[in-house]
mmCIF file with all atom_site columns, C-alpha atoms in Angstrom:
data_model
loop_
_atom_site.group_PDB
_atom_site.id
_atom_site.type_symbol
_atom_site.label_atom_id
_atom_site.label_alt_id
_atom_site.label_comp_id
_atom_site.label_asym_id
_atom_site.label_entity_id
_atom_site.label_seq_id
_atom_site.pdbx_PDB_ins_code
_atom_site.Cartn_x
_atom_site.Cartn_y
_atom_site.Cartn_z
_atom_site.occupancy
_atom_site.B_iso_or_equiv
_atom_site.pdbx_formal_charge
_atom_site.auth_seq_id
_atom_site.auth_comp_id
_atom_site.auth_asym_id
_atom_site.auth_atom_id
_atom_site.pdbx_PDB_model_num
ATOM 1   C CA . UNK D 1 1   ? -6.071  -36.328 48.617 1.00 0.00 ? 24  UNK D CA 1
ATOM 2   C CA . UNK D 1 2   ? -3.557  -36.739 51.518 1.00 0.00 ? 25  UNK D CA 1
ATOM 3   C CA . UNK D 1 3   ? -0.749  -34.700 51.879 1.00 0.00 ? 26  UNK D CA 1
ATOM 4   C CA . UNK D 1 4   ? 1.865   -36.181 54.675 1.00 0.00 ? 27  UNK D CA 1
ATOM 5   C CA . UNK D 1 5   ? 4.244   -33.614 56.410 1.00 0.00 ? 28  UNK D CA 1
ATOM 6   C CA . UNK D 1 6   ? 6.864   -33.616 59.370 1.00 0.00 ? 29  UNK D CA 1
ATOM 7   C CA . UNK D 1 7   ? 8.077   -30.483 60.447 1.00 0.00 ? 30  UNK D CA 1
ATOM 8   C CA . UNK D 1 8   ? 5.624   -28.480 62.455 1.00 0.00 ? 31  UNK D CA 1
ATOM 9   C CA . UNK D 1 9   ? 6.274   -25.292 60.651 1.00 0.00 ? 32  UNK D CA 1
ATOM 10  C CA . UNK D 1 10  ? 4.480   -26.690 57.549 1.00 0.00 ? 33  UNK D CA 1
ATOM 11  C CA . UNK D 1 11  ? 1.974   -24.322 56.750 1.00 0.00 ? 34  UNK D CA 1
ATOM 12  C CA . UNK D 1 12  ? -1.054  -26.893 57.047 1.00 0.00 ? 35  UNK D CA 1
ATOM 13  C CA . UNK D 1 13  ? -3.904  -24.051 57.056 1.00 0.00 ? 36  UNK D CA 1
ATOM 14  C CA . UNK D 1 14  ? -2.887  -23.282 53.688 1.00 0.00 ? 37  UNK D CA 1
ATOM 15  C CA . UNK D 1 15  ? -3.208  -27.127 52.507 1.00 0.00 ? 38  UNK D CA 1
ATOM 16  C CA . UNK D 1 16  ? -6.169  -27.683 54.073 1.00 0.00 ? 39  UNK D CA 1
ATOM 17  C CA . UNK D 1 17  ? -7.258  -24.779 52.203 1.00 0.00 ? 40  UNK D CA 1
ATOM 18  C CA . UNK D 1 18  ? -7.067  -26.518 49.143 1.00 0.00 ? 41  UNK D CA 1
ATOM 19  C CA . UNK D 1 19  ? -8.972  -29.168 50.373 1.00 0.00 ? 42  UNK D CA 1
ATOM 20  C CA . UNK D 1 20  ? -6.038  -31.691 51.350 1.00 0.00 ? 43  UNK D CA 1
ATOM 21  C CA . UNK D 1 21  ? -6.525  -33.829 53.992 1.00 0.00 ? 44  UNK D CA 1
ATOM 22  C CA . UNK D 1 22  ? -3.183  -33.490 56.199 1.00 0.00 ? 45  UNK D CA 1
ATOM 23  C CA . UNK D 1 23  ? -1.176  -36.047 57.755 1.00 0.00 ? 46  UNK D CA 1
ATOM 24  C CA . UNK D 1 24  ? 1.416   -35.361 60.152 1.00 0.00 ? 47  UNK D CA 1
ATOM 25  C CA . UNK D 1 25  ? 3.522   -38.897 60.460 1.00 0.00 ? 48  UNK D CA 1
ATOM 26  C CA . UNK D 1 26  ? 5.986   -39.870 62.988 1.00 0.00 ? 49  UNK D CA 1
ATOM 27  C CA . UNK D 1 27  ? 8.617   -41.775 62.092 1.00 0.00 ? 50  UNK D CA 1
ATOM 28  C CA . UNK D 1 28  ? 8.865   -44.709 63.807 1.00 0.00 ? 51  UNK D CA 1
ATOM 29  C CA . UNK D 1 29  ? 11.874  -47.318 62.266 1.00 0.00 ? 52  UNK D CA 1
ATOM 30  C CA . UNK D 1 30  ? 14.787  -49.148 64.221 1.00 0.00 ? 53  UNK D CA 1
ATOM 31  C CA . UNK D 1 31  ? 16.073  -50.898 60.645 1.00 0.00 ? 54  UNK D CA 1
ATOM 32  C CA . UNK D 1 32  ? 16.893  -48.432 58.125 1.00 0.00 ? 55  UNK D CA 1
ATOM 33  C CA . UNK D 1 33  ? 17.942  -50.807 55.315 1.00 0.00 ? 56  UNK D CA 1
ATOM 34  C CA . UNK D 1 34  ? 16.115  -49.276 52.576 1.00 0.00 ? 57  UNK D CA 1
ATOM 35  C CA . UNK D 1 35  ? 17.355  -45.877 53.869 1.00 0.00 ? 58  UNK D CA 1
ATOM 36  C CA . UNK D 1 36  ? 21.063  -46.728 54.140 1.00 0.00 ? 59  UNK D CA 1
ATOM 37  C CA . UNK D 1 37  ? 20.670  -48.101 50.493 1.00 0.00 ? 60  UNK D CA 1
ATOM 38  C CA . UNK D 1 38  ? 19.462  -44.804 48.810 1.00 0.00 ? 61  UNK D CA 1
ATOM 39  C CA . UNK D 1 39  ? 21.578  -42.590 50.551 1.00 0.00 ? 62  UNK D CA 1
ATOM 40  C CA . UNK D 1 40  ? 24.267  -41.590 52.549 1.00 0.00 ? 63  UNK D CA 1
ATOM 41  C CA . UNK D 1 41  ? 25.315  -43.217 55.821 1.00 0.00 ? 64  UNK D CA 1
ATOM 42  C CA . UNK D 1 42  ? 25.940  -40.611 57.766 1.00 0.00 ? 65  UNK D CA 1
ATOM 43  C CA . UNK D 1 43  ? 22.610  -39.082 57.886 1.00 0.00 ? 66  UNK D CA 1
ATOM 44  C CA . UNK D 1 44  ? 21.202  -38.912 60.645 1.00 0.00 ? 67  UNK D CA 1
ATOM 45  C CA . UNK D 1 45  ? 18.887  -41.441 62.670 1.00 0.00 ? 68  UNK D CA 1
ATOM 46  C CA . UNK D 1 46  ? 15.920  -39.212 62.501 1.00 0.00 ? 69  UNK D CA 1
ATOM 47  C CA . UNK D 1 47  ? 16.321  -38.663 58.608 1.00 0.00 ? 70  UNK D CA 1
ATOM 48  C CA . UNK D 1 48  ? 17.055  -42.625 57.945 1.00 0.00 ? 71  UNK D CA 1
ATOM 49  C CA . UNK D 1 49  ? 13.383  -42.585 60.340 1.00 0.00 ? 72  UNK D CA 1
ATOM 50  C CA . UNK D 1 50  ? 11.638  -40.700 58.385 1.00 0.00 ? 73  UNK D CA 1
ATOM 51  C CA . UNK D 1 51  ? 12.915  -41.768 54.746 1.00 0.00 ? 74  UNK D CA 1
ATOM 52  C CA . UNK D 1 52  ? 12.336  -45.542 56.174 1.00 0.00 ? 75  UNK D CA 1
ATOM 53  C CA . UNK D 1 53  ? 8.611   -44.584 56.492 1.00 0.00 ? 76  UNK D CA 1
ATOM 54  C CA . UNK D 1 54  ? 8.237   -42.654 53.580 1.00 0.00 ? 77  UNK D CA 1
ATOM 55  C CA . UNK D 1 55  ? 9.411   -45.852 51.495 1.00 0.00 ? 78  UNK D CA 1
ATOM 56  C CA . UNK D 1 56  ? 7.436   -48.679 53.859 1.00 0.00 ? 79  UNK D CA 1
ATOM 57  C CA . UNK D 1 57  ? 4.321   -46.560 53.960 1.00 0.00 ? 80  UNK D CA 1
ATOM 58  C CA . UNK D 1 58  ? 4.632   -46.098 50.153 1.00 0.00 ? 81  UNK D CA 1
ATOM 59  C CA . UNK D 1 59  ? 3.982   -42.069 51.087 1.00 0.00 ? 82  UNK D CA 1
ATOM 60  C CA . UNK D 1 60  ? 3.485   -40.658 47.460 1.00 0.00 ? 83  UNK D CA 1
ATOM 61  C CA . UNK D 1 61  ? 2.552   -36.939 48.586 1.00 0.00 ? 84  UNK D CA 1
ATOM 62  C CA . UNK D 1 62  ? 4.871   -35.021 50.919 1.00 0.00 ? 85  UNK D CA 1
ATOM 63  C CA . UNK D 1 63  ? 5.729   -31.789 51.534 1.00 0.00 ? 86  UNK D CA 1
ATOM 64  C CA . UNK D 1 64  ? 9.250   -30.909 53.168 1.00 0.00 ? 87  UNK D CA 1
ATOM 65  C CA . UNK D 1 65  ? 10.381  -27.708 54.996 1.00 0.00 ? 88  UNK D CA 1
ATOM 66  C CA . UNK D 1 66  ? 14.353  -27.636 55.291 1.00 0.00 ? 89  UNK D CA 1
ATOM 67  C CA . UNK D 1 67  ? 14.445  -26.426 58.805 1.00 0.00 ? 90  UNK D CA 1
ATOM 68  C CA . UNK D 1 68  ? 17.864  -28.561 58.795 1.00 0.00 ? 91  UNK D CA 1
ATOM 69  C CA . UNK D 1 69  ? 19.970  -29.861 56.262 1.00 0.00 ? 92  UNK D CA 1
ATOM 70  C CA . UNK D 1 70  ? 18.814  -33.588 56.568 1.00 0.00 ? 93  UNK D CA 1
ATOM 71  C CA . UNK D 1 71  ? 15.230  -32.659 54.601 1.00 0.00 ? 94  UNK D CA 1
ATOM 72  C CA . UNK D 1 72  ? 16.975  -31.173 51.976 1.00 0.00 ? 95  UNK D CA 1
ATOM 73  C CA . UNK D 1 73  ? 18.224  -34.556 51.510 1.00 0.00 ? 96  UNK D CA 1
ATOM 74  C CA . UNK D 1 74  ? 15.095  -36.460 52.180 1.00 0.00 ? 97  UNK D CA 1
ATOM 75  C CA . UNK D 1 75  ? 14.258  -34.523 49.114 1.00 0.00 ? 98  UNK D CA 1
ATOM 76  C CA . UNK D 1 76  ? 17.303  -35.139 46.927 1.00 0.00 ? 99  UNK D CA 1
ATOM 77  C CA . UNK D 1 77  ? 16.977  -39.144 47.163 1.00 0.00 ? 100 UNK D CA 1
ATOM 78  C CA . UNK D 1 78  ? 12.992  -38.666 46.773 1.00 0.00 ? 101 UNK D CA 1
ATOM 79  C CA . UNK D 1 79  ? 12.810  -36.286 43.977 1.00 0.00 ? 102 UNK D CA 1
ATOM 80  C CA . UNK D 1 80  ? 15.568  -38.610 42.028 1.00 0.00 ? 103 UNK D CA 1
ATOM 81  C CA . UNK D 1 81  ? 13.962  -41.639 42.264 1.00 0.00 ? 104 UNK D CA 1
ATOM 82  C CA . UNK D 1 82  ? 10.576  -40.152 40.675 1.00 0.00 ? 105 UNK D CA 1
ATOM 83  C CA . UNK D 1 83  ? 8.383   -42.268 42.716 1.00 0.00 ? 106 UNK D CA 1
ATOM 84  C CA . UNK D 1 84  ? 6.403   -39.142 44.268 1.00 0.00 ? 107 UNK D CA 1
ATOM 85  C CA . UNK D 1 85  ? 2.686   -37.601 43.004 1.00 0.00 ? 108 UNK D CA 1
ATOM 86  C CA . UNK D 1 86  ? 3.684   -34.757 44.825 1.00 0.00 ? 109 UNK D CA 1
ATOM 87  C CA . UNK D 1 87  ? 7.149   -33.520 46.550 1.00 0.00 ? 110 UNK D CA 1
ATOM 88  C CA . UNK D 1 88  ? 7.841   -30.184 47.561 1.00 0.00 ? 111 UNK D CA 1
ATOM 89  C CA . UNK D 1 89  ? 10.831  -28.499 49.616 1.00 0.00 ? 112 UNK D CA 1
ATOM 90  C CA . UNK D 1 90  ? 9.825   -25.540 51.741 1.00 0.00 ? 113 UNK D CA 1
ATOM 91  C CA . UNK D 1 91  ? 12.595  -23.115 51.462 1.00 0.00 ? 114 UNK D CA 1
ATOM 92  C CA . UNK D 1 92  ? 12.336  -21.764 55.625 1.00 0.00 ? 115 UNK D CA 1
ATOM 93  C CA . UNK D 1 93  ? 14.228  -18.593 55.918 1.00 0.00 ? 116 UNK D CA 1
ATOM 94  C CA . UNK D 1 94  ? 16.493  -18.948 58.891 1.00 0.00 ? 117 UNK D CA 1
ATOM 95  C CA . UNK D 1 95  ? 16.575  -15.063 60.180 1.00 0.00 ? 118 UNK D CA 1
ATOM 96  C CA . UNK D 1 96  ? 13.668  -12.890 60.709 1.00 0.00 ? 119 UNK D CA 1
ATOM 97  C CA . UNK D 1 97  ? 14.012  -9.144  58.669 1.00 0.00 ? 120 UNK D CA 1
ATOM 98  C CA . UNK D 1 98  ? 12.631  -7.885  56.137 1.00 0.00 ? 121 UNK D CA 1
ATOM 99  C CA . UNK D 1 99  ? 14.129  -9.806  52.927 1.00 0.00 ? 122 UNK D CA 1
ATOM 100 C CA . UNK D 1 100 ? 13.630  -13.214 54.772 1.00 0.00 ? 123 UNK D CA 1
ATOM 101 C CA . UNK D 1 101 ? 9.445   -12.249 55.127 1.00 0.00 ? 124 UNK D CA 1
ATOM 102 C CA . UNK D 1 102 ? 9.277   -11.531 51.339 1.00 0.00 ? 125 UNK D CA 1
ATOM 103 C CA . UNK D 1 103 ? 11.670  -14.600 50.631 1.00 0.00 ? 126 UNK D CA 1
ATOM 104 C CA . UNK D 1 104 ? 9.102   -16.624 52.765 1.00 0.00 ? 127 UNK D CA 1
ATOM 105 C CA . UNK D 1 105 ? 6.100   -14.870 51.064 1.00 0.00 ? 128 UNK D CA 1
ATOM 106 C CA . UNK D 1 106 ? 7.592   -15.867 47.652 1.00 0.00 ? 129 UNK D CA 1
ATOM 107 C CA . UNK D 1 107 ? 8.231   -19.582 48.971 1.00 0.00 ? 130 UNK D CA 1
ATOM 108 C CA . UNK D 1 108 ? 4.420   -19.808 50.055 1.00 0.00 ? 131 UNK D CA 1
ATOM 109 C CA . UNK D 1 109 ? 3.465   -18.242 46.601 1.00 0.00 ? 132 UNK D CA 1
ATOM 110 C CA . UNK D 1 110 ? 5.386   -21.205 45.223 1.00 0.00 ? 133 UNK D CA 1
ATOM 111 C CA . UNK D 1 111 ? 3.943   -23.575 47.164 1.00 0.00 ? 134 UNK D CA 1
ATOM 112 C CA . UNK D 1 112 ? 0.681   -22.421 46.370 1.00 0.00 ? 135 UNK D CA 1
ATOM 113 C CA . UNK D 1 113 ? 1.084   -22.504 42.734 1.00 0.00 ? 136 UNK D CA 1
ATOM 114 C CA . UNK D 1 114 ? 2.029   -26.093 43.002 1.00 0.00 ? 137 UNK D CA 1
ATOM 115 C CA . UNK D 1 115 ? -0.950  -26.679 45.107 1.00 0.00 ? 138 UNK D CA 1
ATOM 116 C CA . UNK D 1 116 ? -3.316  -25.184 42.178 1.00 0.00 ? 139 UNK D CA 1
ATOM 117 C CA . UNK D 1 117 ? -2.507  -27.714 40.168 1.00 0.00 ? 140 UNK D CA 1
ATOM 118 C CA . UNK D 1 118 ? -5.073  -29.957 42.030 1.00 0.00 ? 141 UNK D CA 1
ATOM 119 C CA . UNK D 1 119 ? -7.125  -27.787 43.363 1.00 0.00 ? 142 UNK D CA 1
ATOM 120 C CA . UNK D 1 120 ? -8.600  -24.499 44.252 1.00 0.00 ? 143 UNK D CA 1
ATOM 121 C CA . UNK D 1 121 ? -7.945  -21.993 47.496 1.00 0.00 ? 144 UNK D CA 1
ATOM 122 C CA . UNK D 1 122 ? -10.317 -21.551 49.527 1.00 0.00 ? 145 UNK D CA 1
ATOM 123 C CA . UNK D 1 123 ? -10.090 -18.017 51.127 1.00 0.00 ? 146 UNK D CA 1
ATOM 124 C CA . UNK D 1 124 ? -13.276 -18.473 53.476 1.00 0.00 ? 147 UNK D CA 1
ATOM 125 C CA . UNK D 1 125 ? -11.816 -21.745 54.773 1.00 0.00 ? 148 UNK D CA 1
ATOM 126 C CA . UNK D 1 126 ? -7.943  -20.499 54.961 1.00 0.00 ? 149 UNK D CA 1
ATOM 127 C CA . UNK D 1 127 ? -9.954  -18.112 57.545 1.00 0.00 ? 150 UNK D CA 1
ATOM 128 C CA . UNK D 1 128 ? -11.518 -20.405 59.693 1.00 0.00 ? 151 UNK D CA 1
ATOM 129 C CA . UNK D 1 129 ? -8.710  -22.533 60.011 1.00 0.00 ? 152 UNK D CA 1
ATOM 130 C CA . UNK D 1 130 ? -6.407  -19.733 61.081 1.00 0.00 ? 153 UNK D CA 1
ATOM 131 C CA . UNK D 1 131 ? -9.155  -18.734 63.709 1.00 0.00 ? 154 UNK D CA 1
ATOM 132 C CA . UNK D 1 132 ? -9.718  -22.185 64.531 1.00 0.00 ? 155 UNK D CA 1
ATOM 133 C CA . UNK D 1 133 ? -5.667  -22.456 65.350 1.00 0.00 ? 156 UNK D CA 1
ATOM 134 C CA . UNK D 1 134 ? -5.652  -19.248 67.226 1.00 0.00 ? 157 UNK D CA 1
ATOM 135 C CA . UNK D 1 135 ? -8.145  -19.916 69.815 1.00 0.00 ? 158 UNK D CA 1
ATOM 136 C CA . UNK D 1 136 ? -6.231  -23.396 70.127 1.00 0.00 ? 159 UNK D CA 1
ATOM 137 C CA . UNK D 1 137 ? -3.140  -21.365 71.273 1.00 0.00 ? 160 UNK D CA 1
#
């Protein structure tokens, strides 16, 4: 199965470790009719961009991180029109102590037990992938 993302802080070694195949879209709309019809006009370009291809690309499996305010909307209009197989909002801590690592550990736990729903983890192959990502950097 696919699973389509935007943000780059999407964890996509944990996906893959379930065995989803990960798809990391760009946005790439100058008409935003459908957008501006299921949601508020003042959103922002980018967010009408990347609603406008979630609806002409009939995306039905997305996960969201709210690094800003515009996903958590993304989110709102998708999750109440209940045309998704799979939505979920990433809930990104915005500091970096203590409580916002265990609030981010919980959110991955979350995520995770959504994930199990179709599939298994795959500890070996979480591994590799986070090796494979390291030696990229």
């Amino acid at each position: 199965m696919i699973m389509n993302y935007v943000c780059k802080y999407t964890p996509i070694e944990i996906i893959e470790s379930y065995d989803f195949e990960t798809v990391n879209f760009e946005p790439e709309y100058s008409n935003f009719n459908c957008a501006e019809n299921c949601t508020h006009s003042n959103m922002c370009g980018y967010g009408k961009a990347v609603l406008e291809n979630i609806l002409h690309k009939n995306i039905k499996n997305l996960i969201l991180v709210n690094c800003c305010d515009v996903f958590r909307r993304i989110y709102d209009v998708l999750n109440s029109s209940n045309s998704m197989d799979f939505l979920f909002l990433l809930d990104m801590p915005h500091k970096n102590d203590n409580i916002s690592v265990n609030y981010l550990k919980k959110e991955i736990e979350r995520l995770c037990n959504e994930l199990n729903k179709y599939g298994n983890f795959d500890k070996e192959k979480f591994i590799q992938l986070c090796k494979q990502k390291k030696e990229q950097n």
